[in-house]
PDB file of C-alpha atoms in Angstrom:
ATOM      1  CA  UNK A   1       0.000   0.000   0.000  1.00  0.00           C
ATOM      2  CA  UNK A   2       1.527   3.667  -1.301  1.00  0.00           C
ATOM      3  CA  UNK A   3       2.372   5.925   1.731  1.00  0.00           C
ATOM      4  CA  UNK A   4      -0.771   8.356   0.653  1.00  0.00           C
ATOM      5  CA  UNK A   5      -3.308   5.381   1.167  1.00  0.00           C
ATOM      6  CA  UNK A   6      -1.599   4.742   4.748  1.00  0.00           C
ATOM      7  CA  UNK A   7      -1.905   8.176   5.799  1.00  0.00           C
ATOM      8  CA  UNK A   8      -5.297   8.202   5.078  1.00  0.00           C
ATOM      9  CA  UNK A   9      -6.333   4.705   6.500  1.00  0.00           C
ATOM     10  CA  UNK A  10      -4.332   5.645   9.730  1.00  0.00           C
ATOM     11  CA  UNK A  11      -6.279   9.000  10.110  1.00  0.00           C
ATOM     12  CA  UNK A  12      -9.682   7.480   9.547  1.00  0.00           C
ATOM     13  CA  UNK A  13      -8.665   5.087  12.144  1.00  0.00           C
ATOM     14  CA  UNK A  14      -7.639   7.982  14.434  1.00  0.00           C
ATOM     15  CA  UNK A  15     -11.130   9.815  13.877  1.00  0.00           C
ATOM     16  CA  UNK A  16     -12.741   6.949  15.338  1.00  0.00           C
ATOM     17  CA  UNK A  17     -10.743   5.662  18.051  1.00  0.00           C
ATOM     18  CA  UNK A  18     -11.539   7.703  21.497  1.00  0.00           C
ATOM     19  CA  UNK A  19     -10.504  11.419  21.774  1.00  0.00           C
ATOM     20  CA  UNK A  20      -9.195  11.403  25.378  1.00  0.00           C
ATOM     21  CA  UNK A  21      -6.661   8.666  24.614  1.00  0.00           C
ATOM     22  CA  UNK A  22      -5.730  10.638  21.135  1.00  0.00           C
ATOM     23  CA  UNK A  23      -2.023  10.437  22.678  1.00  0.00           C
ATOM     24  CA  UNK A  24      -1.686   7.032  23.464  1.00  0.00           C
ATOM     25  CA  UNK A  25      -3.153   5.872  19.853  1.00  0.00           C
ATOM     26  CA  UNK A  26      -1.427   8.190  17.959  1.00  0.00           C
ATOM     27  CA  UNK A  27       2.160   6.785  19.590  1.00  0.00           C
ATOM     28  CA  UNK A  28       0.650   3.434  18.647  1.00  0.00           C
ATOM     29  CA  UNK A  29       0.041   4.022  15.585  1.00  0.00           C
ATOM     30  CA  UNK A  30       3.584   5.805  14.729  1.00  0.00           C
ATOM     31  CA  UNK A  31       5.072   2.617  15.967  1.00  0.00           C
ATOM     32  CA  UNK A  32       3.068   0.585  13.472  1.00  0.00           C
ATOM     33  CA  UNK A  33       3.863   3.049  10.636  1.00  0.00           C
ATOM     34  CA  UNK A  34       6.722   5.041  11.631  1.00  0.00           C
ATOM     35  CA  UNK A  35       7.547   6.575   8.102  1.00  0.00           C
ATOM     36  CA  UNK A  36       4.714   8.437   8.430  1.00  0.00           C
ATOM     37  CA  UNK A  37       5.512  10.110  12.042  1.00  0.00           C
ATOM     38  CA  UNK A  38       5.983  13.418  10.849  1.00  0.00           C
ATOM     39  CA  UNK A  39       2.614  13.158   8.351  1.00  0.00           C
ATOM     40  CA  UNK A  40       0.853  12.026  11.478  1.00  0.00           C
ATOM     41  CA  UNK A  41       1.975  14.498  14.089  1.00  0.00           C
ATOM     42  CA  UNK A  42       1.311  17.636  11.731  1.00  0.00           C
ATOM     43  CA  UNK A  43      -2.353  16.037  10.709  1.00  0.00           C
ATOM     44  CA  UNK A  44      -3.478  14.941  14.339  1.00  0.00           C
ATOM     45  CA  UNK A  45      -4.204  17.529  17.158  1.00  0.00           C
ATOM     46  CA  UNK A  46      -2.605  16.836  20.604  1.00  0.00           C
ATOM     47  CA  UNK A  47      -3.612  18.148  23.832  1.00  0.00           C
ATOM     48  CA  UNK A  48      -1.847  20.943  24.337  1.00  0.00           C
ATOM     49  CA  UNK A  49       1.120  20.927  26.885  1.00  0.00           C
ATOM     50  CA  UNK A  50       2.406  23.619  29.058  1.00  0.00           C
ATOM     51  CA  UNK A  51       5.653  24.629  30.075  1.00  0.00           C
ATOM     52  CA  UNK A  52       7.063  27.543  32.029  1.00  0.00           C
ATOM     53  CA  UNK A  53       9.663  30.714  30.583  1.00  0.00           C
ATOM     54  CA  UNK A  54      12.921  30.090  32.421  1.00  0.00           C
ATOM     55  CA  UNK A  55      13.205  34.474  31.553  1.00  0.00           C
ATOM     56  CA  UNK A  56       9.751  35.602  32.867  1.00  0.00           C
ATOM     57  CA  UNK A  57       8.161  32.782  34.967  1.00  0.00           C
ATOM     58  CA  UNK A  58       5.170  32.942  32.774  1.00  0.00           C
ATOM     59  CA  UNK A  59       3.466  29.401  31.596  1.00  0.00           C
ATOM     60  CA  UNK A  60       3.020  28.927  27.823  1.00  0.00           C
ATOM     61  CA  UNK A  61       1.899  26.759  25.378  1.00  0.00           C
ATOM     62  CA  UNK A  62       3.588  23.755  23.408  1.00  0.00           C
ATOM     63  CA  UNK A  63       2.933  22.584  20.427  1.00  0.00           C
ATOM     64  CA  UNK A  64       4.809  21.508  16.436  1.00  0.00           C
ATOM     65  CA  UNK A  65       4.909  25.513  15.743  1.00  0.00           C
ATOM     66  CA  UNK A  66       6.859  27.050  18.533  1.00  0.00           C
ATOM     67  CA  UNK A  67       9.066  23.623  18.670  1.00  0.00           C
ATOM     68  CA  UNK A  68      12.435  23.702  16.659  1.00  0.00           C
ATOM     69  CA  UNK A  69      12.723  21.894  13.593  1.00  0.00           C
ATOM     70  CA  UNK A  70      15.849  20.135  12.151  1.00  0.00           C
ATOM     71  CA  UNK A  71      17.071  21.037   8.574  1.00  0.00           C
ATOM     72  CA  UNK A  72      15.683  17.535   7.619  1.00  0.00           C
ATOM     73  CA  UNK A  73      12.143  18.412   8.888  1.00  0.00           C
ATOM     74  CA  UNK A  74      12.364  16.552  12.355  1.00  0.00           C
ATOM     75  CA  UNK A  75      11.388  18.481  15.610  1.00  0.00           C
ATOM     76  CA  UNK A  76      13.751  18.262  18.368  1.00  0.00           C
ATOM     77  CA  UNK A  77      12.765  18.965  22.341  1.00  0.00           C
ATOM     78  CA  UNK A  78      12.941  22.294  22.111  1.00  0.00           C
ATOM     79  CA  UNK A  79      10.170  25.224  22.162  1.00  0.00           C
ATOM     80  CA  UNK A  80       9.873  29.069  21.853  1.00  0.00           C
ATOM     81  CA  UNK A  81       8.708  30.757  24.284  1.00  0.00           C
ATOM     82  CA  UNK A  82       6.253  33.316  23.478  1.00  0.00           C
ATOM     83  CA  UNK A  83       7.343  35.851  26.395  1.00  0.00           C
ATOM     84  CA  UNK A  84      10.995  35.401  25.537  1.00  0.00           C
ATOM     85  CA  UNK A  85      11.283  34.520  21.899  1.00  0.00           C
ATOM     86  CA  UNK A  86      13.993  32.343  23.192  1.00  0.00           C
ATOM     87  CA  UNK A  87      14.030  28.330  22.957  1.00  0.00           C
ATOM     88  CA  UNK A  88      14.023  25.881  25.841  1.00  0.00           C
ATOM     89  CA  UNK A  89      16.555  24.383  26.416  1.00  0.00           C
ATOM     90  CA  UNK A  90      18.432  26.719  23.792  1.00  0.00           C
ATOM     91  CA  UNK A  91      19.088  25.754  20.706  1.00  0.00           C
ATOM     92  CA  UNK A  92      21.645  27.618  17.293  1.00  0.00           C
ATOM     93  CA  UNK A  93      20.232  29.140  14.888  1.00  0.00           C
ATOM     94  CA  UNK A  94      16.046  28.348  16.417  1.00  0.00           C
ATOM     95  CA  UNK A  95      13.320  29.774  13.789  1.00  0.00           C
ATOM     96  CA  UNK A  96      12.226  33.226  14.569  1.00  0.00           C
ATOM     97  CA  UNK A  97       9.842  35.795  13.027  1.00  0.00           C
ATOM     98  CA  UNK A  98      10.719  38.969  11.516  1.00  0.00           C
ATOM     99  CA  UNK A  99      11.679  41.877  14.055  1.00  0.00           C
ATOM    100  CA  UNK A 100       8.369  43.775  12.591  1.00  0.00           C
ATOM    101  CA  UNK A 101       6.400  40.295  13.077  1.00  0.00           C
ATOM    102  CA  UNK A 102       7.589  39.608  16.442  1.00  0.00           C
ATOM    103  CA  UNK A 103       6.096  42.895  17.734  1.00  0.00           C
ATOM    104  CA  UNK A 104       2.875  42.018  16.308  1.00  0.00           C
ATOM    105  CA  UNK A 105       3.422  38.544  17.825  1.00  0.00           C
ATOM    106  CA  UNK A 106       3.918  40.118  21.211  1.00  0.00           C
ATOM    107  CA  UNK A 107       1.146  42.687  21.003  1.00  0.00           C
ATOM    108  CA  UNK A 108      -1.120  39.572  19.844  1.00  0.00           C
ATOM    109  CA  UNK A 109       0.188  37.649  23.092  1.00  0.00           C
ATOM    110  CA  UNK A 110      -1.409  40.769  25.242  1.00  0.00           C
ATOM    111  CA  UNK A 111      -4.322  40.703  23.540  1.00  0.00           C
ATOM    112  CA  UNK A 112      -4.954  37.079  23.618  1.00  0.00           C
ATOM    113  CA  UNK A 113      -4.365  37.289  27.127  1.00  0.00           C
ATOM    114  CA  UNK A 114      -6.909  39.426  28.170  1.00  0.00           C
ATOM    115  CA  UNK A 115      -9.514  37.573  25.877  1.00  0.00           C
ATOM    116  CA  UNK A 116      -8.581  34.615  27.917  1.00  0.00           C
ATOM    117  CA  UNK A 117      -9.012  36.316  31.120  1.00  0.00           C
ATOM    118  CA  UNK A 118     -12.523  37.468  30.250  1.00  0.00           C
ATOM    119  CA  UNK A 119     -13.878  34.362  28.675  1.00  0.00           C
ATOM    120  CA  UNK A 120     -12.216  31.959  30.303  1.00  0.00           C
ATOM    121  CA  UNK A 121     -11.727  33.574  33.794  1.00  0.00           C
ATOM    122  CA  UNK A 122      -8.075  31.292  34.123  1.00  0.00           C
ATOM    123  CA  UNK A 123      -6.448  28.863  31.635  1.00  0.00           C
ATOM    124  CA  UNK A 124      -3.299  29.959  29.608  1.00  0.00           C
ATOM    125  CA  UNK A 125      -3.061  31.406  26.239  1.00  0.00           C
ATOM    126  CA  UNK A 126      -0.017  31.360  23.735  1.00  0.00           C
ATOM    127  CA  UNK A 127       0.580  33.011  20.511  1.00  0.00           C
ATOM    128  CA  UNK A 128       3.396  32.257  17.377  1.00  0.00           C
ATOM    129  CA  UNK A 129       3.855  33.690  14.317  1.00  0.00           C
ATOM    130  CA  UNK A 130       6.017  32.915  11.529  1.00  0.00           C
ATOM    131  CA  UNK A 131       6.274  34.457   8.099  1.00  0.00           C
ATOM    132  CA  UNK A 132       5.209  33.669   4.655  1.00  0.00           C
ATOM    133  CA  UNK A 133       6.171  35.012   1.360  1.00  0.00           C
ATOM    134  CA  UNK A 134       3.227  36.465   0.572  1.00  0.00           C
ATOM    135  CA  UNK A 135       2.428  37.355   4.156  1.00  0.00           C
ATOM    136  CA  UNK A 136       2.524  35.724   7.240  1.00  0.00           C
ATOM    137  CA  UNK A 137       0.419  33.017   9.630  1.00  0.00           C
ATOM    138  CA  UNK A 138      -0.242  32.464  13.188  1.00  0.00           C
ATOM    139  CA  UNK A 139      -1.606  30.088  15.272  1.00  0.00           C
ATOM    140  CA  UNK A 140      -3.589  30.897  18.892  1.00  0.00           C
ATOM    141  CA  UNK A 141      -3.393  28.924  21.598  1.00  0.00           C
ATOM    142  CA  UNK A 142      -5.602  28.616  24.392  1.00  0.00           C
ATOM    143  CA  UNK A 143      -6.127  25.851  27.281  1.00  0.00           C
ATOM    144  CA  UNK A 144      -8.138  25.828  30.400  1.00  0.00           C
ATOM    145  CA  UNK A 145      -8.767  22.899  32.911  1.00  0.00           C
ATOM    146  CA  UNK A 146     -11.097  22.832  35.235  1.00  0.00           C
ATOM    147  CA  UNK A 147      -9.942  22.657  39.563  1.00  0.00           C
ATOM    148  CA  UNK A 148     -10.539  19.529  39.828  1.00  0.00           C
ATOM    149  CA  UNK A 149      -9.264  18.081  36.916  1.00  0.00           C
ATOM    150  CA  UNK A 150     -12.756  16.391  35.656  1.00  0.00           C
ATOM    151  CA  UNK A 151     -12.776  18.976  32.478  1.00  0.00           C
ATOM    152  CA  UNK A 152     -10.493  20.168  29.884  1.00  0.00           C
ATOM    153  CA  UNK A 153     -10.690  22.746  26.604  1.00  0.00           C
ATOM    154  CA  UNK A 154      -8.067  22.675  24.052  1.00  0.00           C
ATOM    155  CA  UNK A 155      -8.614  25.759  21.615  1.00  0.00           C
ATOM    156  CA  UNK A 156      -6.107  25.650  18.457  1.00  0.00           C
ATOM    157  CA  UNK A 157      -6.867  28.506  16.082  1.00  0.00           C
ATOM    158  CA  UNK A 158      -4.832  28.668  12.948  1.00  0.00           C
ATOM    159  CA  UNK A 159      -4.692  31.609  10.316  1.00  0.00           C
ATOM    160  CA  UNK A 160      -3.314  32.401   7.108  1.00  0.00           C
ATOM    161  CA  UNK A 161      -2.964  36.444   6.509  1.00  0.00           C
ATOM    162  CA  UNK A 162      -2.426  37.508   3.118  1.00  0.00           C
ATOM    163  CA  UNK A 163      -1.591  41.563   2.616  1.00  0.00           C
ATOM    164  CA  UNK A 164      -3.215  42.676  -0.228  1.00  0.00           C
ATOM    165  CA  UNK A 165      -3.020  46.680   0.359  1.00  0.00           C
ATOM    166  CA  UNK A 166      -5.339  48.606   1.977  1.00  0.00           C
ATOM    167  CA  UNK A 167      -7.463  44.737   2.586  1.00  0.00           C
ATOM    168  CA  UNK A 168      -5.964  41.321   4.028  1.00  0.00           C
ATOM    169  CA  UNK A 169      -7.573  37.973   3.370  1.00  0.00           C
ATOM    170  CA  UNK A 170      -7.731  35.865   6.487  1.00  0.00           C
ATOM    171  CA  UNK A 171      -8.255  31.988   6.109  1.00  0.00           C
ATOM    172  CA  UNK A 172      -9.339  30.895   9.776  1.00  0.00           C
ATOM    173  CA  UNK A 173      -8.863  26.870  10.762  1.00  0.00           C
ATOM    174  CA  UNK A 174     -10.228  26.299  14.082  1.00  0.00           C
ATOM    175  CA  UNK A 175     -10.398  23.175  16.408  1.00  0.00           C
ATOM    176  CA  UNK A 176     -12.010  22.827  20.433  1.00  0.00           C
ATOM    177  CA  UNK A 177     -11.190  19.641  21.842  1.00  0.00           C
ATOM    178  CA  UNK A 178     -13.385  18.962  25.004  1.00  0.00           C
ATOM    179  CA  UNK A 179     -13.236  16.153  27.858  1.00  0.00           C
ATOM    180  CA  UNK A 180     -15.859  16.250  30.568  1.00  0.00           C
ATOM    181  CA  UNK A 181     -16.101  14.070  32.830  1.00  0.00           C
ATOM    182  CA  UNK A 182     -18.749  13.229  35.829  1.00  0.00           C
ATOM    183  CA  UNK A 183     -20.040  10.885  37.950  1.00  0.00           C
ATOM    184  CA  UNK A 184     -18.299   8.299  36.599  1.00  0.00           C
ATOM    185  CA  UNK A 185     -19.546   9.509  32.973  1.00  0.00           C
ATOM    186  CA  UNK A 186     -17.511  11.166  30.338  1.00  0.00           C
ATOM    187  CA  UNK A 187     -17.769  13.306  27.282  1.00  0.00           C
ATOM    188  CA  UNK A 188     -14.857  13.406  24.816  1.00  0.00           C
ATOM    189  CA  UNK A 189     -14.703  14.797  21.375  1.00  0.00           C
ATOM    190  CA  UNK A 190     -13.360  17.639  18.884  1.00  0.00           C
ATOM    191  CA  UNK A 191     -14.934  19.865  16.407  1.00  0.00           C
ATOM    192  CA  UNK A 192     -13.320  21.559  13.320  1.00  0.00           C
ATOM    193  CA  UNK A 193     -14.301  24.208  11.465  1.00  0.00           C
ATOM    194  CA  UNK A 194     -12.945  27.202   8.738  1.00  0.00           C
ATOM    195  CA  UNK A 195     -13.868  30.636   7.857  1.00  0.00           C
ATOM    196  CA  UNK A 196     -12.010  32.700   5.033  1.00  0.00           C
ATOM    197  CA  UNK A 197     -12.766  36.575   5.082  1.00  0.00           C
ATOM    198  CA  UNK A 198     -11.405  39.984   3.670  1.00  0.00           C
ATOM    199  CA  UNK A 199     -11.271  42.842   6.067  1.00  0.00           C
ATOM    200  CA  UNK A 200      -9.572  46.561   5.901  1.00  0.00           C
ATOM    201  CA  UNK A 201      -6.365  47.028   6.747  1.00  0.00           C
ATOM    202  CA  UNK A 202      -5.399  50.721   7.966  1.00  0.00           C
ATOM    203  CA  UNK A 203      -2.268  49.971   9.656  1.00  0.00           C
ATOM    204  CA  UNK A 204       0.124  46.424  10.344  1.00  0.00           C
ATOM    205  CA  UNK A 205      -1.224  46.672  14.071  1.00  0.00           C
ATOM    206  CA  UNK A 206      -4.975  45.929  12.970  1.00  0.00           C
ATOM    207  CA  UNK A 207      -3.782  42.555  12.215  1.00  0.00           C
ATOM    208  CA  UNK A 208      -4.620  41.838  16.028  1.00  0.00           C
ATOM    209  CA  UNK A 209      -7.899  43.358  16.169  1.00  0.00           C
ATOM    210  CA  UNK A 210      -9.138  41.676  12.770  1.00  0.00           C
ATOM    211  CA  UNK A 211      -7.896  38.107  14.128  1.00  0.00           C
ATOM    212  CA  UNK A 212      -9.337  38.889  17.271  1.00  0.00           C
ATOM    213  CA  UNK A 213     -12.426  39.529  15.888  1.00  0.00           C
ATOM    214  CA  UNK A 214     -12.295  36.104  13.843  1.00  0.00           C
ATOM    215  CA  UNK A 215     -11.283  33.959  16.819  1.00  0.00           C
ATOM    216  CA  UNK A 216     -13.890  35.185  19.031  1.00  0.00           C
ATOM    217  CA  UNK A 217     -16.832  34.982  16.145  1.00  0.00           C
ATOM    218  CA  UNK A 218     -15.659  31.649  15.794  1.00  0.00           C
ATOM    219  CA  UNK A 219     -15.681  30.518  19.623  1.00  0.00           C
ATOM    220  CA  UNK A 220     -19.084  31.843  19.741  1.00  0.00           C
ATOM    221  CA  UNK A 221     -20.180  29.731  16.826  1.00  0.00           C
ATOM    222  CA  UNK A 222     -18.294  26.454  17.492  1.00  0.00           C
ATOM    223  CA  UNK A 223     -18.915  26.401  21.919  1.00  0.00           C
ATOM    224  CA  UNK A 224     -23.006  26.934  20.709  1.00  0.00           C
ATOM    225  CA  UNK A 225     -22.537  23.580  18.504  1.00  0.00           C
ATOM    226  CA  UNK A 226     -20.915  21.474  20.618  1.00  0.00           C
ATOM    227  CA  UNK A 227     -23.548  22.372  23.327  1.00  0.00           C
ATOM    228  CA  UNK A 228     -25.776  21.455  21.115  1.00  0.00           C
ATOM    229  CA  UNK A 229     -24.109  18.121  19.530  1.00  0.00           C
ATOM    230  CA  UNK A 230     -22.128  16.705  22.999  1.00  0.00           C
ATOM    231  CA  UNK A 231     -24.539  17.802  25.441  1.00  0.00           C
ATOM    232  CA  UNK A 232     -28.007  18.602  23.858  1.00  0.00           C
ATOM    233  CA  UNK A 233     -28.351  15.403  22.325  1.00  0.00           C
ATOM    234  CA  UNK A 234     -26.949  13.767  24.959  1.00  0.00           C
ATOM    235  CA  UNK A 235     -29.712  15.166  27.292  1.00  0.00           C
ATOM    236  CA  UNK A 236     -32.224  14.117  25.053  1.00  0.00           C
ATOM    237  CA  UNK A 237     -31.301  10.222  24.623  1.00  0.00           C
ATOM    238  CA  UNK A 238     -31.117  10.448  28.138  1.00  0.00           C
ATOM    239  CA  UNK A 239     -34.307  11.639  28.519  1.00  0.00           C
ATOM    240  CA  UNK A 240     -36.055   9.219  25.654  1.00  0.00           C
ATOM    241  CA  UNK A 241     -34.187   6.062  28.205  1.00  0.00           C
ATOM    242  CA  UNK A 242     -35.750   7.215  31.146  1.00  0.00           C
ATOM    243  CA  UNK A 243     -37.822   9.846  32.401  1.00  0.00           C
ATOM    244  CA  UNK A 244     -36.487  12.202  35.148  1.00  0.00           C
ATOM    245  CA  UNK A 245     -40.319  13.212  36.914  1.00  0.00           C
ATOM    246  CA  UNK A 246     -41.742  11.274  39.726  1.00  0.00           C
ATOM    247  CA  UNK A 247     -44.313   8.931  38.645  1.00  0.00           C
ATOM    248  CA  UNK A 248     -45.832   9.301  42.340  1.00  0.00           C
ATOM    249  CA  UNK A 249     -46.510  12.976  41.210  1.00  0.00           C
ATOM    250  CA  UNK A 250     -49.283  13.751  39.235  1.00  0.00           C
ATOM    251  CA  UNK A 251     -50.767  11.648  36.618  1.00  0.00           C
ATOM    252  CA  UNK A 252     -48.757  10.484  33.843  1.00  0.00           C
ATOM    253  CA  UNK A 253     -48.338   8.457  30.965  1.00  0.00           C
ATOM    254  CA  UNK A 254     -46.802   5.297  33.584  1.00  0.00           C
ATOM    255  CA  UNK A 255     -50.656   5.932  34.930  1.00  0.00           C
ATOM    256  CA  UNK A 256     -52.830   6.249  31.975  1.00  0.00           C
ATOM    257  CA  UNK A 257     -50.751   2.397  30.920  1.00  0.00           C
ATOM    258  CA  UNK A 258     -51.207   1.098  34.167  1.00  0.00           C
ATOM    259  CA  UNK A 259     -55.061   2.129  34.215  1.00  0.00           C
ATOM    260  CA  UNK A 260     -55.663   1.061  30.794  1.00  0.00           C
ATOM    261  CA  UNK A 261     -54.021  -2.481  31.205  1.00  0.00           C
ATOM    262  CA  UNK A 262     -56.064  -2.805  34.754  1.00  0.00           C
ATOM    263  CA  UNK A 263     -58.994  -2.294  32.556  1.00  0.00           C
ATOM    264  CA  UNK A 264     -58.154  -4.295  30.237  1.00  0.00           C
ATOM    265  CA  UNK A 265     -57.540  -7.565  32.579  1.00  0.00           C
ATOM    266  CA  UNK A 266     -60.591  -6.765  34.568  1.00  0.00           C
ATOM    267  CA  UNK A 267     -63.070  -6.696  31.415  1.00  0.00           C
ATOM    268  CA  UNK A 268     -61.391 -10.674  30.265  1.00  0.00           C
ATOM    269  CA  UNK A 269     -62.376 -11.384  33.809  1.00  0.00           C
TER     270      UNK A 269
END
C-alpha cells in the first residue's frame, strides 16, 4: 500500500478511536507506521502541553509551531517561548519571526491574554507567528482545565494572513477539543471548522484586532454547537431512556398504561 493510502487509512482510524486517549493511539500508531511520524503528528491535534519561561516565569503553550525543527524536517525537544522569543533548552540558529512580526506577535500575546481572562476567567493562552512570502500566519493557543481536573478545553486557532493593500484575506482553521467528565460519565470529542474573510487594513497593528475579531466569532459559533451536539443530544437520549419526573406525582403516561391495562384484565375477567 503507497504511503498516501496509509496516511489516510491511519487517520480514519484515528477519527474513530476515542478522543481522550488521542495520545496514546497516535504513539501506537507511529510505531506501526513510523515513516509516516511526521505526516501524522502535523495532521493529528494533541492536547496541548504547558511549560514555564525560564526568563519571565510565565506558563506557555507547546505545540509543532513554537518547537524547533531540524534542517531535515524533524522536531527536536525544544520550544519558543512566546514571552521570551527564546528556545528551551536553547538551541543555534532556532526559527524566529521577523523583528516587525515579532512585535505584532507580542502585542497579539497581550491581547490574547486578556480575551482569555474574560472568557475563560483562568487557563493559559499562547501566541506564534512565523512568516510567509506572501504574508505571514499564526496560530492561537488557548487551554483551560477545570480545579478539579474532571474537564479540559483545548482551543487551536490557525490563520493564514495575506496583505493585499489597503485589505488582508484571512483563512481561519479552528479546532475545540473537550473532555468532561462526571459521575463516573464522560464526554470526549473535537470539532473543526474554517472561515475565510477579507477585512480593511489601515495599519500592520490591525492585524490583532481583525484576528481577534475572527477567533472570538468563531468561539461563539463552534462552543453553541458542541452544546448542542455533545450535550443537547446527549440530554435528550437520556431523557427518551428514562424519564427524570416522579411517577408518584401527578398523573402520567406510567398511569394512563397502568389504568388502561387494569382495565383491560378486569373486562377478560
Amino acid at each position: 500500500m503507497e504511503s498516501e493510502q496509509l496516511l489516510d487509512c491511519a487517520l480514519d482510524l484515528m477519527r474513530r478511536l476515542p478522543p481522550r486517549k488521542v495520545e496514546e493511539n497516535l504513539n501506537a500508531l507511529m510505531g506501526l507506521v513510523p515513516h509516516l511520524t511526521e505526516d501524522l503528528l502535523s495532521a493529528i491535534d494533541q492536547p496541548l502541553k504547558l511549560a514555564v519561561c525560564e526568563q519571565t516565569g510565565r506558563e506557555f503553550l507547546l505545540c509543532d509551531y513554537n518547537r524547533y525543527a531540524e534542517n531535515d524536517g524533524t522536531y527536536a525537544d525544544s520550544w519558543r517561548s512566546p514571552w521570551s522569543n527564546e528556545y528551551q533548552p536553547p538551541v543555534q540558529d532556532g526559527a524566529s519571526p521577523s523583528p516587525r512580526l515579532r512585535k505584532l506577535e507580542a502585542s497579539a500575546n497581550d491581547a490574547f491574554d486578556t480575551y482569555r481572562e474574560l472568557y475563560y476567567e483562568g487557563g493559559v493562552s499562547s501566541v506564534y507567528m512565523w512568516d510567509l512570502d506572501d504574508g505571514f500566519a499564526c496560530v492561537i493557543l488557548i487551554k483551560k482545565t477545570s480545579p478539579d481536573g474532571v474537564g479540559m478545553w483545548d482551543s487551536i486557532h490557525v490563520v493564514e494572513v495575506k496583505d493585499k493593500g489597503r485589505v488582508a484575506k484571512y483563512k481561519l482553521t479552528s479546532t475545540i477539543m473537550l473532555y468532561v467528565e462526571k459521575s463516573g460519565k464522560s464526554v470526549a470529542g473535537s470539532l473543526t471548522r474554517q472561515q475565510e474573510q477579507d477585512m480593511p487594513l489601515d495599519d500592520y497593528g490591525m492585524h490583532v484586532a481583525n484576528i481577534g475579531r475572527m477567533v472570538e466569532d468563531m468561539e461563539i459559533k463552534m462552543r453553541n454547537l458542541i452544546q448542542e451536539i455533545y450535550f443537547g443530544k446527549t440530554r435528550d437520549i437520556a431523557n427518551d431512556l428514562r424519564s427524570v419526573e416522579d411517577v408518584t406525582k401527578g398523573k402520567g403516561p406510567l398511569d394512563e398504561l397502568r389504568s388502561e391495562l387494569a382495565s383491560v384484565v378486569g373486562r377478560k375477567r
